[in-house]
């Protein structure tokens, strides 16, 4: 006994001794009532200081695994080792006990259907930001600043609605996008995804149908389906959704809500034109369908004028629910997003949020707040836009040079969307490219109606310049071969 | 114009100028196409450096709110101010569009039904930890240590299952509670609440019924109801659930699952005896009902032997789903909890979690990991237990001295539970006490069957010693008056 004890760095020695003894007690090597070695003895056996052994025994006693007899030494508690007299165990078939929603969540979980890439593969699958752009020092400083102002508050319970200073900051931020804030309120969420899921899960389903662009964000498709909605997708044109088709869809059926991504639409990268935004909002008002707006990557504009979000175009109306997040722009690890909407809706969403997860991490919120207040977003965006713009232009150039596409879109953001001739299969292309060390996202997962087999998405944010060129050249060569 | 500009501290001046100008543009005080004042002129008007004005104009241009004409100056973008030509706005009645679950979430939201306490009120309503015990320096150090090791990784996307080092740490932690880890897996969640909600939302409802202790955790009652379960509560005895009544309930009907709080049960504060745990698990095995175990405050044991959780008593079986969290013990602001369960169940829960919120804050997880690794939990618990134990004993003593109770329970933890004679109303008592500057939690919210009007919960963790005595004396006096 005591021969397999090994120390690791970065953890107090006495706790490692305590953990080790617990382990021996639990596996029955030390029995209830058995006397533990003297502290001097164990110190020699484990080659650690006697003080560490003394502290370890005290810890064992605190945790109820040992007791001390004055003048005699420490003994293993009776209860600690006898509980292995376990109750009759039985086996649950958990899969069989899952409901249809849990099974569907697994089925639609593309992380579980993902392609495994060999090391060294050039991957265009990610649209997460490039980590090397992160300004860690300012994040550290933001944390330390906030902690010294109100560390105790940050570590205790916060509010379901969110961290007040952040809410106030974001309200002003949204006002500067032209939003009429009267009668509106805000809820902080664990990123866009939680916000979207909260809204969908609270909405009544009079018709059970939702309208959206086709293609659209695959996480959004997943959440609309998991919340039991039938999805009607409307074709995208070069400057956004096809208004004529949208009007026909609205004439044919009634919808509970619509979901749109007007800026840097995922996956097409299209920014809806201001005229189209007006037309869209007119139609939605005419047919009385509330809009859930995904403010995805609005900040990653590389050129052109400021384009107001739909919620600004709605003026004093309360029919648009805006979902915002800096995840894709700043730090995805900070799980912070927001829902800006009519105050009555937020009142109900607040209760749903509280029931689900009490509140969003206050540390994440306070770090983000302090970082924003200090003006670091502006500086970061300046650098990030320069970097991403260069990559964007390079990717665009390479696509034009190497790919036999019939359609190519992307007005900025972190990805481009490529359409090949009808009948072409980007799944086959992906198979061919993977063998040659290049992967991308086959576009079919973005389509609401089972089409899109001839499309793909190229995320360039995390690909080195040289790899962008090399990767797209390889895709192009493989595509030409498949086209014959 | 330019007269209402006011600087605040802690935010770069140029950004404040930029924000101010945006505000003027958006409200139409500066019109599209209008020339902005020269940088020199505006510098004088706003009393800030000319460099700040130059940077502000550059920022306005980056954001698409202005453009520059070489040699002439800066102009307001046409698009920026004309979009106020808003679409026809219309009004949604959001309450009418909420589904029954959202309405129920609001109805069961006790934060919205809470009692407003005047400043200076002695409040026994909270069972959150005492902030003055927080060791902020170790939290700061844990953050900085983790950031310097892998800051870039922490700020980018993490995994739905959780932060690997924390999972590994917690697996060992649970093993030291006597859990047979074979075939088990772990999912990190945003605290206990999200974990419980995820499990309930994934479970099939063959019978639509769940078993639990009566009374029990009111958040748990809320989430079971929101997930559509019918609740059967089983009476609590002094050493835990009434096994005879439990057996009768199991004989009468079938259940999809059971929810138990074996240690420091909320609200009664009772620790279920080891014998009762064995008896409970035998019954659950006999009737094939999976158990959701709430490991609430297991760490706040002030005396006696280590008591193994139910999941340890289940041995090699896979029928117990354990929900853990350090929120009440350490820092509630760090939204981190865990689900330890059969690996097949975790496989599905992972997909449900990903669909709902992608993943839990990596910063929260990594800070908690580093804090735990450094052995700070042990040190903190030593201090916290000493402090809470003193308060616990004081509260117990005061209850015995001042309250005309017929039942009093609480074996440790952060609260005691008081039962008054049949027919007594703690809501009336609360009204009387509030006038005298003392509040507590009326116990009826913890009951599954509309009873408990004669009970109350006293949370003492955040009440000063003097206030504990003074407060309970006031409650006692008011109670005797009501009793006549």
mmCIF file of C-alpha atoms in Angstrom, chain B residues 106-453:
data_model
loop_
_atom_site.group_PDB
_atom_site.id
_atom_site.type_symbol
_atom_site.label_atom_id
_atom_site.label_comp_id
_atom_site.label_asym_id
_atom_site.label_seq_id
_atom_site.Cartn_x
_atom_site.Cartn_y
_atom_site.Cartn_z
ATOM 1 C CA UNK B 106 -44.584 34.042 -15.499
ATOM 2 C CA UNK B 107 -47.274 32.856 -13.101
ATOM 3 C CA UNK B 108 -44.830 30.596 -11.211
ATOM 4 C CA UNK B 109 -42.052 33.198 -11.189
ATOM 5 C CA UNK B 110 -41.766 33.991 -7.485
ATOM 6 C CA UNK B 111 -39.320 36.801 -8.237
ATOM 7 C CA UNK B 112 -42.306 38.576 -9.777
ATOM 8 C CA UNK B 113 -44.491 37.809 -6.768
ATOM 9 C CA UNK B 114 -41.784 38.686 -4.271
ATOM 10 C CA UNK B 115 -42.227 40.867 -1.223
ATOM 11 C CA UNK B 116 -40.652 44.270 -1.473
ATOM 12 C CA UNK B 117 -38.560 44.889 1.618
ATOM 13 C CA UNK B 118 -37.845 48.368 2.954
ATOM 14 C CA UNK B 119 -34.216 49.244 3.478
ATOM 15 C CA UNK B 120 -33.127 48.063 6.925
ATOM 16 C CA UNK B 121 -35.487 45.070 6.894
ATOM 17 C CA UNK B 122 -34.058 41.882 8.391
ATOM 18 C CA UNK B 123 -34.464 39.378 5.568
ATOM 19 C CA UNK B 124 -34.405 35.602 6.076
ATOM 20 C CA UNK B 125 -35.522 35.000 2.485
ATOM 21 C CA UNK B 126 -32.130 34.366 0.889
ATOM 22 C CA UNK B 127 -30.200 31.118 0.907
ATOM 23 C CA UNK B 128 -27.426 32.558 -1.251
ATOM 24 C CA UNK B 129 -23.931 32.603 0.232
ATOM 25 C CA UNK B 130 -22.577 35.486 2.277
ATOM 26 C CA UNK B 131 -20.557 37.700 -0.092
ATOM 27 C CA UNK B 132 -18.141 38.772 2.606
ATOM 28 C CA UNK B 133 -16.756 35.216 2.660
ATOM 29 C CA UNK B 134 -15.766 35.326 -1.031
ATOM 30 C CA UNK B 135 -12.012 35.095 -1.547
ATOM 31 C CA UNK B 136 -11.779 37.446 -4.506
ATOM 32 C CA UNK B 137 -8.006 37.354 -4.714
ATOM 33 C CA UNK B 138 -7.968 33.645 -5.461
ATOM 34 C CA UNK B 139 -10.668 34.095 -8.087
ATOM 35 C CA UNK B 140 -8.636 36.848 -9.743
ATOM 36 C CA UNK B 141 -5.525 34.712 -9.648
ATOM 37 C CA UNK B 142 -7.376 31.737 -11.080
ATOM 38 C CA UNK B 143 -8.572 33.920 -13.976
ATOM 39 C CA UNK B 144 -5.137 35.349 -14.713
ATOM 40 C CA UNK B 145 -3.471 31.933 -14.468
ATOM 41 C CA UNK B 146 -5.924 30.375 -16.917
ATOM 42 C CA UNK B 147 -5.778 33.363 -19.284
ATOM 43 C CA UNK B 148 -2.009 33.234 -19.494
ATOM 44 C CA UNK B 149 -2.053 29.496 -20.183
ATOM 45 C CA UNK B 150 -4.750 29.512 -22.895
ATOM 46 C CA UNK B 151 -6.517 32.864 -23.143
ATOM 47 C CA UNK B 152 -7.159 32.528 -26.868
ATOM 48 C CA UNK B 153 -8.775 29.154 -26.398
ATOM 49 C CA UNK B 154 -10.972 30.367 -23.532
ATOM 50 C CA UNK B 155 -12.377 33.231 -25.590
ATOM 51 C CA UNK B 156 -13.205 31.180 -28.681
ATOM 52 C CA UNK B 157 -15.906 28.528 -28.999
ATOM 53 C CA UNK B 158 -15.828 25.730 -26.446
ATOM 54 C CA UNK B 159 -17.629 22.393 -26.385
ATOM 55 C CA UNK B 160 -21.270 21.730 -25.523
ATOM 56 C CA UNK B 161 -20.208 19.005 -23.089
ATOM 57 C CA UNK B 162 -18.015 21.449 -21.241
ATOM 58 C CA UNK B 163 -14.422 22.474 -20.572
ATOM 59 C CA UNK B 164 -12.356 19.275 -20.556
ATOM 60 C CA UNK B 165 -10.063 20.023 -17.568
ATOM 61 C CA UNK B 166 -13.098 20.870 -15.419
ATOM 62 C CA UNK B 167 -14.912 17.693 -16.487
ATOM 63 C CA UNK B 168 -11.851 15.603 -15.588
ATOM 64 C CA UNK B 169 -11.573 17.346 -12.239
ATOM 65 C CA UNK B 170 -15.260 16.859 -11.418
ATOM 66 C CA UNK B 171 -15.184 13.210 -12.474
ATOM 67 C CA UNK B 172 -12.522 12.607 -9.866
ATOM 68 C CA UNK B 173 -14.443 14.728 -7.374
ATOM 69 C CA UNK B 174 -17.514 12.542 -7.857
ATOM 70 C CA UNK B 175 -15.443 9.385 -7.684
ATOM 71 C CA UNK B 176 -14.339 10.550 -4.235
ATOM 72 C CA UNK B 177 -17.965 10.636 -3.200
ATOM 73 C CA UNK B 178 -17.978 6.911 -3.870
ATOM 74 C CA UNK B 179 -19.524 6.951 -7.365
ATOM 75 C CA UNK B 180 -18.768 4.056 -9.699
ATOM 76 C CA UNK B 181 -17.808 6.044 -12.790
ATOM 77 C CA UNK B 182 -17.840 3.173 -15.271
ATOM 78 C CA UNK B 183 -20.244 3.829 -18.120
ATOM 79 C CA UNK B 184 -20.946 7.336 -16.830
ATOM 80 C CA UNK B 185 -20.356 10.666 -18.479
ATOM 81 C CA UNK B 186 -20.689 14.328 -17.567
ATOM 82 C CA UNK B 187 -22.278 17.436 -19.073
ATOM 83 C CA UNK B 188 -21.481 20.934 -17.800
ATOM 84 C CA UNK B 189 -24.542 23.170 -17.506
ATOM 85 C CA UNK B 190 -25.434 26.750 -16.550
ATOM 86 C CA UNK B 191 -25.961 25.771 -12.927
ATOM 87 C CA UNK B 192 -28.362 23.238 -11.409
ATOM 88 C CA UNK B 193 -31.419 24.839 -12.970
ATOM 89 C CA UNK B 194 -30.344 24.344 -16.569
ATOM 90 C CA UNK B 195 -29.239 20.786 -15.817
ATOM 91 C CA UNK B 196 -32.614 19.890 -14.299
ATOM 92 C CA UNK B 197 -34.521 21.557 -17.117
ATOM 93 C CA UNK B 198 -32.446 19.763 -19.768
ATOM 94 C CA UNK B 199 -33.115 16.357 -18.213
ATOM 95 C CA UNK B 200 -36.848 16.998 -17.809
ATOM 96 C CA UNK B 201 -37.185 18.377 -21.320
ATOM 97 C CA UNK B 202 -35.527 15.302 -22.845
ATOM 98 C CA UNK B 203 -37.430 12.620 -20.914
ATOM 99 C CA UNK B 204 -40.302 10.834 -22.572
ATOM 100 C CA UNK B 205 -43.637 11.094 -20.760
ATOM 101 C CA UNK B 206 -45.127 7.652 -20.929
ATOM 102 C CA UNK B 207 -47.074 8.370 -17.755
ATOM 103 C CA UNK B 208 -46.561 12.129 -17.452
ATOM 104 C CA UNK B 209 -45.911 11.803 -13.738
ATOM 105 C CA UNK B 210 -42.972 12.543 -11.450
ATOM 106 C CA UNK B 211 -42.438 11.618 -7.795
ATOM 107 C CA UNK B 212 -40.717 13.878 -5.275
ATOM 108 C CA UNK B 213 -40.510 14.842 -1.630
ATOM 109 C CA UNK B 214 -43.243 17.089 -0.247
ATOM 110 C CA UNK B 215 -42.285 19.846 0.423
ATOM 111 C CA UNK B 216 -39.477 20.344 -2.078
ATOM 112 C CA UNK B 217 -37.365 22.962 -3.900
ATOM 113 C CA UNK B 218 -39.813 25.452 -5.448
ATOM 114 C CA UNK B 219 -37.684 25.980 -8.567
ATOM 115 C CA UNK B 220 -37.856 22.235 -9.112
ATOM 116 C CA UNK B 221 -41.648 22.273 -8.743
ATOM 117 C CA UNK B 222 -41.779 25.084 -11.282
ATOM 118 C CA UNK B 223 -39.625 23.233 -13.797
ATOM 119 C CA UNK B 224 -41.493 19.952 -13.408
ATOM 120 C CA UNK B 225 -44.772 21.782 -14.039
ATOM 121 C CA UNK B 226 -43.355 23.775 -16.961
ATOM 122 C CA UNK B 227 -42.232 20.509 -18.523
ATOM 123 C CA UNK B 228 -45.759 19.195 -18.250
ATOM 124 C CA UNK B 229 -45.373 16.646 -15.452
ATOM 125 C CA UNK B 230 -48.008 15.835 -12.861
ATOM 126 C CA UNK B 231 -46.327 15.903 -9.461
ATOM 127 C CA UNK B 232 -46.855 13.411 -6.651
ATOM 128 C CA UNK B 233 -45.244 14.609 -3.422
ATOM 129 C CA UNK B 234 -44.419 12.197 -0.596
ATOM 130 C CA UNK B 235 -44.395 13.378 3.037
ATOM 131 C CA UNK B 236 -41.077 14.101 4.739
ATOM 132 C CA UNK B 237 -40.205 12.588 8.112
ATOM 133 C CA UNK B 238 -37.442 13.778 10.422
ATOM 134 C CA UNK B 239 -34.847 11.571 8.684
ATOM 135 C CA UNK B 240 -36.085 11.937 5.123
ATOM 136 C CA UNK B 241 -38.900 10.791 2.865
ATOM 137 C CA UNK B 242 -41.659 8.545 4.304
ATOM 138 C CA UNK B 243 -40.816 5.157 2.799
ATOM 139 C CA UNK B 244 -44.204 3.594 3.527
ATOM 140 C CA UNK B 245 -46.031 6.377 1.764
ATOM 141 C CA UNK B 246 -43.534 6.225 -1.081
ATOM 142 C CA UNK B 247 -44.208 2.511 -1.515
ATOM 143 C CA UNK B 248 -47.961 3.107 -1.623
ATOM 144 C CA UNK B 249 -47.511 5.819 -4.243
ATOM 145 C CA UNK B 250 -45.406 3.455 -6.353
ATOM 146 C CA UNK B 251 -47.983 0.693 -6.023
ATOM 147 C CA UNK B 252 -50.821 2.950 -7.071
ATOM 148 C CA UNK B 253 -49.343 4.517 -10.182
ATOM 149 C CA UNK B 254 -46.464 4.483 -12.613
ATOM 150 C CA UNK B 255 -43.935 7.305 -12.856
ATOM 151 C CA UNK B 256 -41.488 8.465 -15.517
ATOM 152 C CA UNK B 257 -38.946 9.573 -12.938
ATOM 153 C CA UNK B 258 -38.422 10.770 -9.379
ATOM 154 C CA UNK B 259 -36.661 13.869 -8.053
ATOM 155 C CA UNK B 260 -35.000 13.767 -4.628
ATOM 156 C CA UNK B 261 -32.850 16.113 -2.541
ATOM 157 C CA UNK B 262 -31.188 13.712 -0.090
ATOM 158 C CA UNK B 263 -28.838 16.215 1.600
ATOM 159 C CA UNK B 264 -29.838 19.542 3.207
ATOM 160 C CA UNK B 265 -33.169 19.116 1.536
ATOM 161 C CA UNK B 266 -34.727 22.384 0.455
ATOM 162 C CA UNK B 267 -36.721 23.649 2.346
ATOM 163 C CA UNK B 268 -36.593 21.302 5.367
ATOM 164 C CA UNK B 269 -32.798 21.159 5.708
ATOM 165 C CA UNK B 270 -33.039 17.411 6.417
ATOM 166 C CA UNK B 271 -30.226 14.986 5.546
ATOM 167 C CA UNK B 272 -31.684 11.625 4.616
ATOM 168 C CA UNK B 273 -30.194 8.863 6.786
ATOM 169 C CA UNK B 274 -27.962 6.240 5.126
ATOM 170 C CA UNK B 275 -30.507 3.513 5.986
ATOM 171 C CA UNK B 276 -33.302 5.466 4.371
ATOM 172 C CA UNK B 277 -31.164 6.048 1.275
ATOM 173 C CA UNK B 278 -30.733 2.292 0.960
ATOM 174 C CA UNK B 279 -34.456 1.715 1.438
ATOM 175 C CA UNK B 280 -35.322 4.420 -1.066
ATOM 176 C CA UNK B 281 -33.006 3.005 -3.709
ATOM 177 C CA UNK B 282 -34.383 -0.510 -3.197
ATOM 178 C CA UNK B 283 -37.903 0.744 -3.834
ATOM 179 C CA UNK B 284 -36.882 2.688 -6.907
ATOM 180 C CA UNK B 285 -35.138 -0.385 -8.299
ATOM 181 C CA UNK B 286 -38.122 -2.581 -7.525
ATOM 182 C CA UNK B 287 -40.510 -0.253 -9.355
ATOM 183 C CA UNK B 288 -38.004 0.685 -12.068
ATOM 184 C CA UNK B 289 -38.190 4.436 -11.630
ATOM 185 C CA UNK B 290 -35.048 6.439 -12.553
ATOM 186 C CA UNK B 291 -33.949 9.011 -9.990
ATOM 187 C CA UNK B 292 -32.875 12.599 -10.539
ATOM 188 C CA UNK B 293 -30.693 13.461 -7.539
ATOM 189 C CA UNK B 294 -30.160 17.072 -6.526
ATOM 190 C CA UNK B 295 -26.726 17.232 -4.841
ATOM 191 C CA UNK B 296 -27.726 20.560 -3.282
ATOM 192 C CA UNK B 297 -25.232 21.834 -0.699
ATOM 193 C CA UNK B 298 -23.803 18.389 -0.017
ATOM 194 C CA UNK B 299 -20.590 20.239 0.833
ATOM 195 C CA UNK B 300 -22.135 22.142 3.743
ATOM 196 C CA UNK B 301 -21.943 19.355 6.312
ATOM 197 C CA UNK B 302 -21.038 20.747 9.722
ATOM 198 C CA UNK B 303 -20.707 17.479 11.632
ATOM 199 C CA UNK B 304 -21.147 13.707 11.385
ATOM 200 C CA UNK B 305 -19.876 11.198 8.845
ATOM 201 C CA UNK B 306 -19.609 11.564 5.112
ATOM 202 C CA UNK B 307 -22.925 10.503 3.565
ATOM 203 C CA UNK B 308 -22.709 9.066 0.076
ATOM 204 C CA UNK B 309 -25.051 10.444 -2.604
ATOM 205 C CA UNK B 310 -27.717 8.190 -4.091
ATOM 206 C CA UNK B 311 -25.730 7.804 -7.290
ATOM 207 C CA UNK B 312 -23.009 6.132 -5.202
ATOM 208 C CA UNK B 313 -25.563 3.846 -3.583
ATOM 209 C CA UNK B 314 -26.694 2.817 -7.065
ATOM 210 C CA UNK B 315 -23.279 1.189 -7.567
ATOM 211 C CA UNK B 316 -22.774 -0.034 -11.120
ATOM 212 C CA UNK B 317 -26.385 0.754 -12.088
ATOM 213 C CA UNK B 318 -27.217 3.628 -14.427
ATOM 214 C CA UNK B 319 -30.576 4.686 -13.017
ATOM 215 C CA UNK B 320 -29.483 7.815 -11.109
ATOM 216 C CA UNK B 321 -28.951 11.193 -12.775
ATOM 217 C CA UNK B 322 -26.906 13.375 -10.441
ATOM 218 C CA UNK B 323 -27.138 17.180 -10.644
ATOM 219 C CA UNK B 324 -24.279 19.019 -8.978
ATOM 220 C CA UNK B 325 -23.343 22.651 -8.473
ATOM 221 C CA UNK B 326 -21.148 24.726 -6.212
ATOM 222 C CA UNK B 327 -23.413 27.767 -6.646
ATOM 223 C CA UNK B 328 -24.810 27.842 -3.150
ATOM 224 C CA UNK B 329 -21.476 26.911 -1.605
ATOM 225 C CA UNK B 330 -19.106 29.023 -3.674
ATOM 226 C CA UNK B 331 -20.138 31.689 -6.169
ATOM 227 C CA UNK B 332 -23.672 31.737 -7.610
ATOM 228 C CA UNK B 333 -22.499 34.284 -10.189
ATOM 229 C CA UNK B 334 -20.370 31.602 -11.834
ATOM 230 C CA UNK B 335 -23.136 29.747 -13.653
ATOM 231 C CA UNK B 336 -21.624 26.274 -13.594
ATOM 232 C CA UNK B 337 -23.280 23.001 -12.686
ATOM 233 C CA UNK B 338 -22.946 19.440 -13.931
ATOM 234 C CA UNK B 339 -25.025 16.410 -14.836
ATOM 235 C CA UNK B 340 -23.378 13.082 -14.046
ATOM 236 C CA UNK B 341 -25.253 10.172 -15.572
ATOM 237 C CA UNK B 342 -25.231 7.219 -17.905
ATOM 238 C CA UNK B 343 -23.172 7.996 -20.994
ATOM 239 C CA UNK B 344 -26.050 7.313 -23.386
ATOM 240 C CA UNK B 345 -28.252 9.839 -21.597
ATOM 241 C CA UNK B 346 -25.439 12.418 -21.630
ATOM 242 C CA UNK B 347 -25.005 11.803 -25.365
ATOM 243 C CA UNK B 348 -28.571 13.011 -25.968
ATOM 244 C CA UNK B 349 -28.468 15.781 -23.382
ATOM 245 C CA UNK B 350 -25.341 17.145 -25.068
ATOM 246 C CA UNK B 351 -27.306 17.668 -28.292
ATOM 247 C CA UNK B 352 -30.210 19.291 -26.438
ATOM 248 C CA UNK B 353 -27.769 21.590 -24.624
ATOM 249 C CA UNK B 354 -26.040 22.527 -27.896
ATOM 250 C CA UNK B 355 -29.379 23.366 -29.482
ATOM 251 C CA UNK B 356 -30.320 25.568 -26.556
ATOM 252 C CA UNK B 357 -27.213 27.568 -25.729
ATOM 253 C CA UNK B 358 -24.161 26.096 -27.578
ATOM 254 C CA UNK B 359 -22.154 25.805 -24.365
ATOM 255 C CA UNK B 360 -21.643 27.183 -20.866
ATOM 256 C CA UNK B 361 -19.318 30.159 -20.432
ATOM 257 C CA UNK B 362 -15.779 28.857 -20.832
ATOM 258 C CA UNK B 363 -14.401 31.624 -18.639
ATOM 259 C CA UNK B 364 -16.676 30.631 -15.753
ATOM 260 C CA UNK B 365 -15.678 27.007 -16.202
ATOM 261 C CA UNK B 366 -11.971 27.679 -16.445
ATOM 262 C CA UNK B 367 -11.924 30.004 -13.424
ATOM 263 C CA UNK B 368 -13.790 27.404 -11.392
ATOM 264 C CA UNK B 369 -11.391 24.695 -12.577
ATOM 265 C CA UNK B 370 -8.272 26.646 -11.677
ATOM 266 C CA UNK B 371 -9.764 27.642 -8.328
ATOM 267 C CA UNK B 372 -10.574 24.006 -7.524
ATOM 268 C CA UNK B 373 -7.218 22.714 -8.741
ATOM 269 C CA UNK B 374 -5.414 25.185 -6.497
ATOM 270 C CA UNK B 375 -7.161 23.695 -3.473
ATOM 271 C CA UNK B 376 -9.092 26.876 -2.700
ATOM 272 C CA UNK B 377 -12.439 25.124 -2.333
ATOM 273 C CA UNK B 378 -11.073 23.215 0.674
ATOM 274 C CA UNK B 379 -9.783 26.372 2.332
ATOM 275 C CA UNK B 380 -12.939 28.264 1.527
ATOM 276 C CA UNK B 381 -15.175 25.491 2.830
ATOM 277 C CA UNK B 382 -13.207 25.398 6.075
ATOM 278 C CA UNK B 383 -13.898 29.077 6.633
ATOM 279 C CA UNK B 384 -17.451 28.953 5.327
ATOM 280 C CA UNK B 385 -18.398 25.920 7.400
ATOM 281 C CA UNK B 386 -17.093 27.589 10.570
ATOM 282 C CA UNK B 387 -19.046 30.741 9.825
ATOM 283 C CA UNK B 388 -22.274 29.068 8.719
ATOM 284 C CA UNK B 389 -22.116 26.528 11.540
ATOM 285 C CA UNK B 390 -22.025 29.351 14.082
ATOM 286 C CA UNK B 391 -24.989 31.032 12.393
ATOM 287 C CA UNK B 392 -26.798 27.727 12.109
ATOM 288 C CA UNK B 393 -26.426 27.056 15.830
ATOM 289 C CA UNK B 394 -27.425 30.583 16.704
ATOM 290 C CA UNK B 395 -30.535 30.372 14.500
ATOM 291 C CA UNK B 396 -31.452 27.004 16.013
ATOM 292 C CA UNK B 397 -31.023 28.380 19.524
ATOM 293 C CA UNK B 398 -33.127 31.475 18.760
ATOM 294 C CA UNK B 399 -35.895 29.391 17.166
ATOM 295 C CA UNK B 400 -36.020 27.216 20.286
ATOM 296 C CA UNK B 401 -36.055 30.272 22.503
ATOM 297 C CA UNK B 402 -38.564 32.468 20.687
ATOM 298 C CA UNK B 403 -40.781 30.525 18.285
ATOM 299 C CA UNK B 404 -43.997 28.701 19.240
ATOM 300 C CA UNK B 405 -43.277 25.996 16.660
ATOM 301 C CA UNK B 406 -44.540 22.425 16.556
ATOM 302 C CA UNK B 407 -41.809 21.293 14.151
ATOM 303 C CA UNK B 408 -38.280 22.487 13.475
ATOM 304 C CA UNK B 409 -35.827 20.909 11.055
ATOM 305 C CA UNK B 410 -32.427 21.580 9.481
ATOM 306 C CA UNK B 411 -29.338 19.404 9.872
ATOM 307 C CA UNK B 412 -26.940 21.969 8.432
ATOM 308 C CA UNK B 413 -26.857 23.970 5.230
ATOM 309 C CA UNK B 414 -28.032 27.562 5.046
ATOM 310 C CA UNK B 415 -31.607 27.463 6.343
ATOM 311 C CA UNK B 416 -34.038 26.025 8.900
ATOM 312 C CA UNK B 417 -37.670 25.036 8.362
ATOM 313 C CA UNK B 418 -40.312 25.835 10.912
ATOM 314 C CA UNK B 419 -43.787 24.310 11.266
ATOM 315 C CA UNK B 420 -46.482 26.019 13.324
ATOM 316 C CA UNK B 421 -49.720 24.454 14.617
ATOM 317 C CA UNK B 422 -52.305 23.300 12.078
ATOM 318 C CA UNK B 423 -54.480 26.213 10.927
ATOM 319 C CA UNK B 424 -51.789 28.834 11.503
ATOM 320 C CA UNK B 425 -51.048 31.050 8.473
ATOM 321 C CA UNK B 426 -47.436 32.073 7.856
ATOM 322 C CA UNK B 427 -48.710 34.472 5.157
ATOM 323 C CA UNK B 428 -50.538 36.379 7.894
ATOM 324 C CA UNK B 429 -47.449 36.088 10.066
ATOM 325 C CA UNK B 430 -45.370 37.488 7.209
ATOM 326 C CA UNK B 431 -47.711 40.473 6.859
ATOM 327 C CA UNK B 432 -47.397 41.169 10.573
ATOM 328 C CA UNK B 433 -43.610 40.762 10.576
ATOM 329 C CA UNK B 434 -43.010 42.882 7.491
ATOM 330 C CA UNK B 435 -44.585 45.831 9.293
ATOM 331 C CA UNK B 436 -42.057 45.237 12.033
ATOM 332 C CA UNK B 437 -39.125 45.032 9.632
ATOM 333 C CA UNK B 438 -38.625 41.264 9.304
ATOM 334 C CA UNK B 439 -39.302 38.986 6.318
ATOM 335 C CA UNK B 440 -38.917 35.263 5.566
ATOM 336 C CA UNK B 441 -40.198 32.785 2.991
ATOM 337 C CA UNK B 442 -43.732 31.522 3.581
ATOM 338 C CA UNK B 443 -43.520 27.740 3.177
ATOM 339 C CA UNK B 444 -46.569 27.075 0.992
ATOM 340 C CA UNK B 445 -44.568 27.624 -2.224
ATOM 341 C CA UNK B 446 -42.580 24.467 -1.454
ATOM 342 C CA UNK B 447 -45.594 22.175 -1.241
ATOM 343 C CA UNK B 448 -46.764 20.077 -4.153
ATOM 344 C CA UNK B 449 -50.365 19.721 -2.953
ATOM 345 C CA UNK B 450 -51.422 23.215 -1.860
ATOM 346 C CA UNK B 451 -50.672 22.671 1.835
ATOM 347 C CA UNK B 452 -47.883 24.036 4.068
ATOM 348 C CA UNK B 453 -49.705 27.261 4.998
#
